[in-house]
């Protein structure tokens, strides 16, 4: 049978990331050894779902299994008073100390010295240059720093039942939609809602396809 679906080739990763993955020097080995933790410290959201712990009873190799709906929890733009920033808050809050904050967010006990701060800083700069979501949150940071901002909410509205070539969410620093008089407590049908400060994480309500958080931000399944 002739293939009817042709998937586009993946883009090459940014040069710095490609160098870390391919080089066999000390920094490349350090990055590959801790690659899951480096990925976690730059995550925008926290994964949610029902974890099956019973599968690991016994002597078989350890397995991580989710059942039911897998989803992502997104926090607020700023942390609660006295709480350290985490996830997307690290892109906005106290960015003068961002590198140390990111290392602390994924470190337990005294293992913060095990992460190369120069690699963390270079990954931060790479995402600032290449990732449109990172750039959007940096714009929010600049607004907080430069002007007084009232209590506000940001919504990214994406409906996957429309033609993706026409109704995709923006991939640049632009306004896709302006909603007036619509920001109320009922947000069950919105894809993403980000508030200034709330003590809980918000999860998605709709069962739709989501964008994977990748360095180039390509549409995919999560």
PDB file of C-alpha atoms in Angstrom:
ATOM      1  CA  UNK A   1       0.000   0.000   0.000  1.00  0.00           C
ATOM      2  CA  UNK A   2       1.150   3.502  -0.772  1.00  0.00           C
ATOM      3  CA  UNK A   3       1.449   5.757   2.230  1.00  0.00           C
ATOM      4  CA  UNK A   4      -1.317   8.341   2.285  1.00  0.00           C
ATOM      5  CA  UNK A   5      -0.005  10.300   5.245  1.00  0.00           C
ATOM      6  CA  UNK A   6       3.349  12.015   5.089  1.00  0.00           C
ATOM      7  CA  UNK A   7       4.563  13.475   8.343  1.00  0.00           C
ATOM      8  CA  UNK A   8       6.865  16.498   8.183  1.00  0.00           C
ATOM      9  CA  UNK A   9      10.444  15.918   9.210  1.00  0.00           C
ATOM     10  CA  UNK A  10      11.379  17.083  12.680  1.00  0.00           C
ATOM     11  CA  UNK A  11      13.337  20.301  12.851  1.00  0.00           C
ATOM     12  CA  UNK A  12      16.920  20.160  13.984  1.00  0.00           C
ATOM     13  CA  UNK A  13      17.266  21.142  17.638  1.00  0.00           C
ATOM     14  CA  UNK A  14      18.974  24.441  18.472  1.00  0.00           C
ATOM     15  CA  UNK A  15      22.725  24.311  18.050  1.00  0.00           C
ATOM     16  CA  UNK A  16      23.517  24.401  21.774  1.00  0.00           C
ATOM     17  CA  UNK A  17      21.195  21.487  22.557  1.00  0.00           C
ATOM     18  CA  UNK A  18      22.521  19.514  19.597  1.00  0.00           C
ATOM     19  CA  UNK A  19      26.080  20.110  20.793  1.00  0.00           C
ATOM     20  CA  UNK A  20      25.278  18.872  24.297  1.00  0.00           C
ATOM     21  CA  UNK A  21      23.670  15.715  22.927  1.00  0.00           C
ATOM     22  CA  UNK A  22      26.447  14.874  20.484  1.00  0.00           C
ATOM     23  CA  UNK A  23      29.614  15.921  22.293  1.00  0.00           C
ATOM     24  CA  UNK A  24      31.365  13.411  24.523  1.00  0.00           C
ATOM     25  CA  UNK A  25      33.190  15.984  26.653  1.00  0.00           C
ATOM     26  CA  UNK A  26      32.532  16.510  30.361  1.00  0.00           C
ATOM     27  CA  UNK A  27      29.616  18.907  29.824  1.00  0.00           C
ATOM     28  CA  UNK A  28      27.969  16.632  27.269  1.00  0.00           C
ATOM     29  CA  UNK A  29      28.263  13.624  29.588  1.00  0.00           C
ATOM     30  CA  UNK A  30      26.962  15.689  32.521  1.00  0.00           C
ATOM     31  CA  UNK A  31      23.928  16.835  30.509  1.00  0.00           C
ATOM     32  CA  UNK A  32      23.025  13.343  29.268  1.00  0.00           C
ATOM     33  CA  UNK A  33      23.445  11.884  32.764  1.00  0.00           C
ATOM     34  CA  UNK A  34      21.006  14.418  34.260  1.00  0.00           C
ATOM     35  CA  UNK A  35      18.866  14.982  31.154  1.00  0.00           C
ATOM     36  CA  UNK A  36      15.553  14.171  32.868  1.00  0.00           C
ATOM     37  CA  UNK A  37      16.255  16.667  35.650  1.00  0.00           C
ATOM     38  CA  UNK A  38      17.313  19.358  33.175  1.00  0.00           C
ATOM     39  CA  UNK A  39      14.057  18.750  31.300  1.00  0.00           C
ATOM     40  CA  UNK A  40      12.049  18.950  34.511  1.00  0.00           C
ATOM     41  CA  UNK A  41      13.570  22.236  35.669  1.00  0.00           C
ATOM     42  CA  UNK A  42      12.341  23.969  32.487  1.00  0.00           C
ATOM     43  CA  UNK A  43       8.830  22.460  32.492  1.00  0.00           C
ATOM     44  CA  UNK A  44       5.907  24.865  32.265  1.00  0.00           C
ATOM     45  CA  UNK A  45       3.438  22.459  33.899  1.00  0.00           C
ATOM     46  CA  UNK A  46       3.226  19.592  36.353  1.00  0.00           C
ATOM     47  CA  UNK A  47       2.029  16.224  35.081  1.00  0.00           C
ATOM     48  CA  UNK A  48      -1.142  14.855  36.611  1.00  0.00           C
ATOM     49  CA  UNK A  49      -2.833  11.474  36.445  1.00  0.00           C
ATOM     50  CA  UNK A  50      -3.607   8.306  38.356  1.00  0.00           C
ATOM     51  CA  UNK A  51      -0.422   6.352  38.997  1.00  0.00           C
ATOM     52  CA  UNK A  52      -0.648   2.584  39.369  1.00  0.00           C
ATOM     53  CA  UNK A  53       1.720   1.768  42.234  1.00  0.00           C
ATOM     54  CA  UNK A  54       0.569  -1.846  42.570  1.00  0.00           C
ATOM     55  CA  UNK A  55       2.400  -2.893  39.414  1.00  0.00           C
ATOM     56  CA  UNK A  56       5.758  -2.643  41.210  1.00  0.00           C
ATOM     57  CA  UNK A  57       4.951  -5.174  43.913  1.00  0.00           C
ATOM     58  CA  UNK A  58       7.371  -8.020  43.529  1.00  0.00           C
ATOM     59  CA  UNK A  59      10.841  -8.471  42.112  1.00  0.00           C
ATOM     60  CA  UNK A  60      10.270  -7.422  38.494  1.00  0.00           C
ATOM     61  CA  UNK A  61      11.969  -4.342  36.998  1.00  0.00           C
ATOM     62  CA  UNK A  62      10.397  -1.055  38.106  1.00  0.00           C
ATOM     63  CA  UNK A  63       7.599   0.239  35.831  1.00  0.00           C
ATOM     64  CA  UNK A  64       5.842   3.615  35.764  1.00  0.00           C
ATOM     65  CA  UNK A  65       2.218   3.263  34.640  1.00  0.00           C
ATOM     66  CA  UNK A  66      -0.606   5.792  34.391  1.00  0.00           C
ATOM     67  CA  UNK A  67      -4.234   4.884  33.850  1.00  0.00           C
ATOM     68  CA  UNK A  68      -7.249   7.013  33.043  1.00  0.00           C
ATOM     69  CA  UNK A  69      -6.736  10.507  31.663  1.00  0.00           C
ATOM     70  CA  UNK A  70      -3.254  11.994  31.600  1.00  0.00           C
ATOM     71  CA  UNK A  71      -3.219  15.771  32.007  1.00  0.00           C
ATOM     72  CA  UNK A  72      -1.013  18.686  32.985  1.00  0.00           C
ATOM     73  CA  UNK A  73      -1.492  21.079  35.889  1.00  0.00           C
ATOM     74  CA  UNK A  74      -0.565  24.714  35.433  1.00  0.00           C
ATOM     75  CA  UNK A  75       0.031  27.105  38.287  1.00  0.00           C
ATOM     76  CA  UNK A  76      -0.276  30.869  38.628  1.00  0.00           C
ATOM     77  CA  UNK A  77       1.982  33.574  37.246  1.00  0.00           C
ATOM     78  CA  UNK A  78       3.422  34.415  40.676  1.00  0.00           C
ATOM     79  CA  UNK A  79       4.042  32.164  43.702  1.00  0.00           C
ATOM     80  CA  UNK A  80       2.259  32.530  47.006  1.00  0.00           C
ATOM     81  CA  UNK A  81       4.056  34.828  49.490  1.00  0.00           C
ATOM     82  CA  UNK A  82       6.916  32.939  51.101  1.00  0.00           C
ATOM     83  CA  UNK A  83       6.814  30.100  48.564  1.00  0.00           C
ATOM     84  CA  UNK A  84       9.621  29.486  46.034  1.00  0.00           C
ATOM     85  CA  UNK A  85       8.767  29.800  42.328  1.00  0.00           C
ATOM     86  CA  UNK A  86       8.185  26.640  40.301  1.00  0.00           C
ATOM     87  CA  UNK A  87       7.220  25.598  36.775  1.00  0.00           C
ATOM     88  CA  UNK A  88       6.080  28.589  34.655  1.00  0.00           C
ATOM     89  CA  UNK A  89       6.621  30.964  37.604  1.00  0.00           C
ATOM     90  CA  UNK A  90      10.368  30.538  37.078  1.00  0.00           C
ATOM     91  CA  UNK A  91      10.044  32.364  33.752  1.00  0.00           C
ATOM     92  CA  UNK A  92       8.486  35.432  35.427  1.00  0.00           C
ATOM     93  CA  UNK A  93       9.300  35.675  39.136  1.00  0.00           C
ATOM     94  CA  UNK A  94      12.754  36.625  40.494  1.00  0.00           C
ATOM     95  CA  UNK A  95      14.515  36.011  37.184  1.00  0.00           C
ATOM     96  CA  UNK A  96      17.668  37.709  38.509  1.00  0.00           C
ATOM     97  CA  UNK A  97      18.191  34.478  40.465  1.00  0.00           C
ATOM     98  CA  UNK A  98      16.602  32.209  37.881  1.00  0.00           C
ATOM     99  CA  UNK A  99      19.474  29.747  37.512  1.00  0.00           C
ATOM    100  CA  UNK A 100      19.743  29.041  41.246  1.00  0.00           C
ATOM    101  CA  UNK A 101      15.942  28.952  41.564  1.00  0.00           C
ATOM    102  CA  UNK A 102      15.696  26.336  38.808  1.00  0.00           C
ATOM    103  CA  UNK A 103      18.385  24.185  40.373  1.00  0.00           C
ATOM    104  CA  UNK A 104      16.710  24.430  43.790  1.00  0.00           C
ATOM    105  CA  UNK A 105      13.330  23.491  42.282  1.00  0.00           C
ATOM    106  CA  UNK A 106      14.579  20.045  41.223  1.00  0.00           C
ATOM    107  CA  UNK A 107      17.154  19.467  43.954  1.00  0.00           C
ATOM    108  CA  UNK A 108      16.562  17.456  47.094  1.00  0.00           C
ATOM    109  CA  UNK A 109      18.693  17.944  50.163  1.00  0.00           C
ATOM    110  CA  UNK A 110      22.241  18.998  49.358  1.00  0.00           C
ATOM    111  CA  UNK A 111      22.499  17.733  45.763  1.00  0.00           C
ATOM    112  CA  UNK A 112      22.167  21.191  44.171  1.00  0.00           C
ATOM    113  CA  UNK A 113      25.918  21.180  43.484  1.00  0.00           C
ATOM    114  CA  UNK A 114      25.452  18.234  41.107  1.00  0.00           C
ATOM    115  CA  UNK A 115      24.013  20.513  38.390  1.00  0.00           C
ATOM    116  CA  UNK A 116      26.247  22.631  36.153  1.00  0.00           C
ATOM    117  CA  UNK A 117      24.970  26.216  36.513  1.00  0.00           C
ATOM    118  CA  UNK A 118      26.547  27.229  33.179  1.00  0.00           C
ATOM    119  CA  UNK A 119      24.528  24.574  31.341  1.00  0.00           C
ATOM    120  CA  UNK A 120      21.345  25.736  33.078  1.00  0.00           C
ATOM    121  CA  UNK A 121      22.039  29.349  32.100  1.00  0.00           C
ATOM    122  CA  UNK A 122      22.784  28.418  28.476  1.00  0.00           C
ATOM    123  CA  UNK A 123      19.593  26.342  28.246  1.00  0.00           C
ATOM    124  CA  UNK A 124      17.682  29.329  29.616  1.00  0.00           C
ATOM    125  CA  UNK A 125      19.138  31.573  26.911  1.00  0.00           C
ATOM    126  CA  UNK A 126      18.401  28.948  24.251  1.00  0.00           C
ATOM    127  CA  UNK A 127      14.723  28.765  25.199  1.00  0.00           C
ATOM    128  CA  UNK A 128      14.492  32.559  25.329  1.00  0.00           C
ATOM    129  CA  UNK A 129      15.670  32.631  21.723  1.00  0.00           C
ATOM    130  CA  UNK A 130      13.779  29.690  20.213  1.00  0.00           C
ATOM    131  CA  UNK A 131      10.646  28.873  22.242  1.00  0.00           C
ATOM    132  CA  UNK A 132       7.570  31.093  21.621  1.00  0.00           C
ATOM    133  CA  UNK A 133       5.940  30.146  24.936  1.00  0.00           C
ATOM    134  CA  UNK A 134       9.064  31.171  26.813  1.00  0.00           C
ATOM    135  CA  UNK A 135       9.043  34.478  24.956  1.00  0.00           C
ATOM    136  CA  UNK A 136       5.379  35.057  25.896  1.00  0.00           C
ATOM    137  CA  UNK A 137       6.086  34.560  29.586  1.00  0.00           C
ATOM    138  CA  UNK A 138       9.170  36.782  29.350  1.00  0.00           C
ATOM    139  CA  UNK A 139       6.897  39.493  27.942  1.00  0.00           C
ATOM    140  CA  UNK A 140       4.645  39.059  30.981  1.00  0.00           C
ATOM    141  CA  UNK A 141       7.698  39.411  33.231  1.00  0.00           C
ATOM    142  CA  UNK A 142       8.682  42.644  31.502  1.00  0.00           C
ATOM    143  CA  UNK A 143       5.157  44.001  32.028  1.00  0.00           C
ATOM    144  CA  UNK A 144       5.328  43.215  35.737  1.00  0.00           C
ATOM    145  CA  UNK A 145       8.733  44.875  36.018  1.00  0.00           C
ATOM    146  CA  UNK A 146       7.926  48.035  34.060  1.00  0.00           C
ATOM    147  CA  UNK A 147       4.392  48.968  35.107  1.00  0.00           C
ATOM    148  CA  UNK A 148       1.810  48.441  37.788  1.00  0.00           C
ATOM    149  CA  UNK A 149      -0.280  45.412  36.854  1.00  0.00           C
ATOM    150  CA  UNK A 150      -3.723  44.836  38.375  1.00  0.00           C
ATOM    151  CA  UNK A 151      -4.997  41.351  39.134  1.00  0.00           C
ATOM    152  CA  UNK A 152      -5.252  39.715  35.726  1.00  0.00           C
ATOM    153  CA  UNK A 153      -5.748  36.412  33.937  1.00  0.00           C
ATOM    154  CA  UNK A 154      -4.241  35.099  30.694  1.00  0.00           C
ATOM    155  CA  UNK A 155      -6.113  32.604  28.535  1.00  0.00           C
ATOM    156  CA  UNK A 156      -4.852  30.608  25.582  1.00  0.00           C
ATOM    157  CA  UNK A 157      -7.943  29.377  23.751  1.00  0.00           C
ATOM    158  CA  UNK A 158      -7.476  26.516  21.324  1.00  0.00           C
ATOM    159  CA  UNK A 159     -10.224  24.423  19.740  1.00  0.00           C
ATOM    160  CA  UNK A 160      -8.964  21.370  17.901  1.00  0.00           C
ATOM    161  CA  UNK A 161     -12.237  20.790  16.019  1.00  0.00           C
ATOM    162  CA  UNK A 162     -11.328  23.649  13.671  1.00  0.00           C
ATOM    163  CA  UNK A 163      -8.830  23.628  10.825  1.00  0.00           C
ATOM    164  CA  UNK A 164      -5.424  23.770  12.530  1.00  0.00           C
ATOM    165  CA  UNK A 165      -3.940  25.627   9.583  1.00  0.00           C
ATOM    166  CA  UNK A 166      -6.301  28.532  10.249  1.00  0.00           C
ATOM    167  CA  UNK A 167      -7.054  28.448  13.971  1.00  0.00           C
ATOM    168  CA  UNK A 168      -3.702  27.503  15.482  1.00  0.00           C
ATOM    169  CA  UNK A 169      -2.639  29.319  18.629  1.00  0.00           C
ATOM    170  CA  UNK A 170       0.023  31.980  17.988  1.00  0.00           C
ATOM    171  CA  UNK A 171       3.667  30.987  17.693  1.00  0.00           C
ATOM    172  CA  UNK A 172       4.916  34.572  17.961  1.00  0.00           C
ATOM    173  CA  UNK A 173       4.484  37.553  20.273  1.00  0.00           C
ATOM    174  CA  UNK A 174       1.062  38.624  19.051  1.00  0.00           C
ATOM    175  CA  UNK A 175      -2.522  38.821  20.317  1.00  0.00           C
ATOM    176  CA  UNK A 176      -4.656  35.990  18.956  1.00  0.00           C
ATOM    177  CA  UNK A 177      -7.915  37.031  20.596  1.00  0.00           C
ATOM    178  CA  UNK A 178      -9.102  39.775  22.919  1.00  0.00           C
ATOM    179  CA  UNK A 179     -11.835  38.720  25.344  1.00  0.00           C
ATOM    180  CA  UNK A 180     -13.790  41.535  27.011  1.00  0.00           C
ATOM    181  CA  UNK A 181     -16.092  40.941  29.970  1.00  0.00           C
ATOM    182  CA  UNK A 182     -15.572  37.185  29.757  1.00  0.00           C
ATOM    183  CA  UNK A 183     -13.206  36.472  32.628  1.00  0.00           C
ATOM    184  CA  UNK A 184     -15.392  34.949  35.311  1.00  0.00           C
ATOM    185  CA  UNK A 185     -15.167  32.077  37.732  1.00  0.00           C
ATOM    186  CA  UNK A 186     -16.546  29.512  35.278  1.00  0.00           C
ATOM    187  CA  UNK A 187     -13.652  28.424  33.078  1.00  0.00           C
ATOM    188  CA  UNK A 188     -14.496  24.750  32.518  1.00  0.00           C
ATOM    189  CA  UNK A 189     -14.412  25.017  28.727  1.00  0.00           C
ATOM    190  CA  UNK A 190     -11.150  26.922  28.450  1.00  0.00           C
ATOM    191  CA  UNK A 191      -7.952  25.152  27.509  1.00  0.00           C
ATOM    192  CA  UNK A 192      -5.574  27.126  29.728  1.00  0.00           C
ATOM    193  CA  UNK A 193      -6.314  29.697  32.438  1.00  0.00           C
ATOM    194  CA  UNK A 194      -3.451  31.440  34.275  1.00  0.00           C
ATOM    195  CA  UNK A 195      -4.240  33.736  37.209  1.00  0.00           C
ATOM    196  CA  UNK A 196      -1.917  36.049  39.099  1.00  0.00           C
ATOM    197  CA  UNK A 197      -1.980  34.242  42.440  1.00  0.00           C
ATOM    198  CA  UNK A 198      -3.996  31.189  43.440  1.00  0.00           C
ATOM    199  CA  UNK A 199      -2.967  28.514  45.931  1.00  0.00           C
ATOM    200  CA  UNK A 200      -3.966  25.571  43.700  1.00  0.00           C
ATOM    201  CA  UNK A 201      -2.898  24.128  40.365  1.00  0.00           C
ATOM    202  CA  UNK A 202      -5.432  24.199  37.535  1.00  0.00           C
ATOM    203  CA  UNK A 203      -5.986  21.203  35.301  1.00  0.00           C
ATOM    204  CA  UNK A 204      -7.582  21.078  31.830  1.00  0.00           C
ATOM    205  CA  UNK A 205     -11.227  20.102  31.521  1.00  0.00           C
ATOM    206  CA  UNK A 206     -11.549  19.303  27.825  1.00  0.00           C
ATOM    207  CA  UNK A 207     -10.407  16.041  26.237  1.00  0.00           C
ATOM    208  CA  UNK A 208      -8.545  17.494  23.308  1.00  0.00           C
ATOM    209  CA  UNK A 209      -5.107  17.293  21.796  1.00  0.00           C
ATOM    210  CA  UNK A 210      -2.436  19.399  23.412  1.00  0.00           C
ATOM    211  CA  UNK A 211       0.844  20.912  22.394  1.00  0.00           C
ATOM    212  CA  UNK A 212       3.910  19.146  23.635  1.00  0.00           C
ATOM    213  CA  UNK A 213       6.330  21.371  25.484  1.00  0.00           C
ATOM    214  CA  UNK A 214       9.373  21.025  23.265  1.00  0.00           C
ATOM    215  CA  UNK A 215      12.236  23.358  22.510  1.00  0.00           C
ATOM    216  CA  UNK A 216      10.668  24.256  19.126  1.00  0.00           C
ATOM    217  CA  UNK A 217       7.045  23.951  20.371  1.00  0.00           C
ATOM    218  CA  UNK A 218       5.586  21.617  17.742  1.00  0.00           C
ATOM    219  CA  UNK A 219       2.019  20.307  17.932  1.00  0.00           C
ATOM    220  CA  UNK A 220       1.799  16.768  19.253  1.00  0.00           C
ATOM    221  CA  UNK A 221       0.325  14.413  21.788  1.00  0.00           C
ATOM    222  CA  UNK A 222       1.259  14.629  25.455  1.00  0.00           C
TER     223      UNK A 222
END
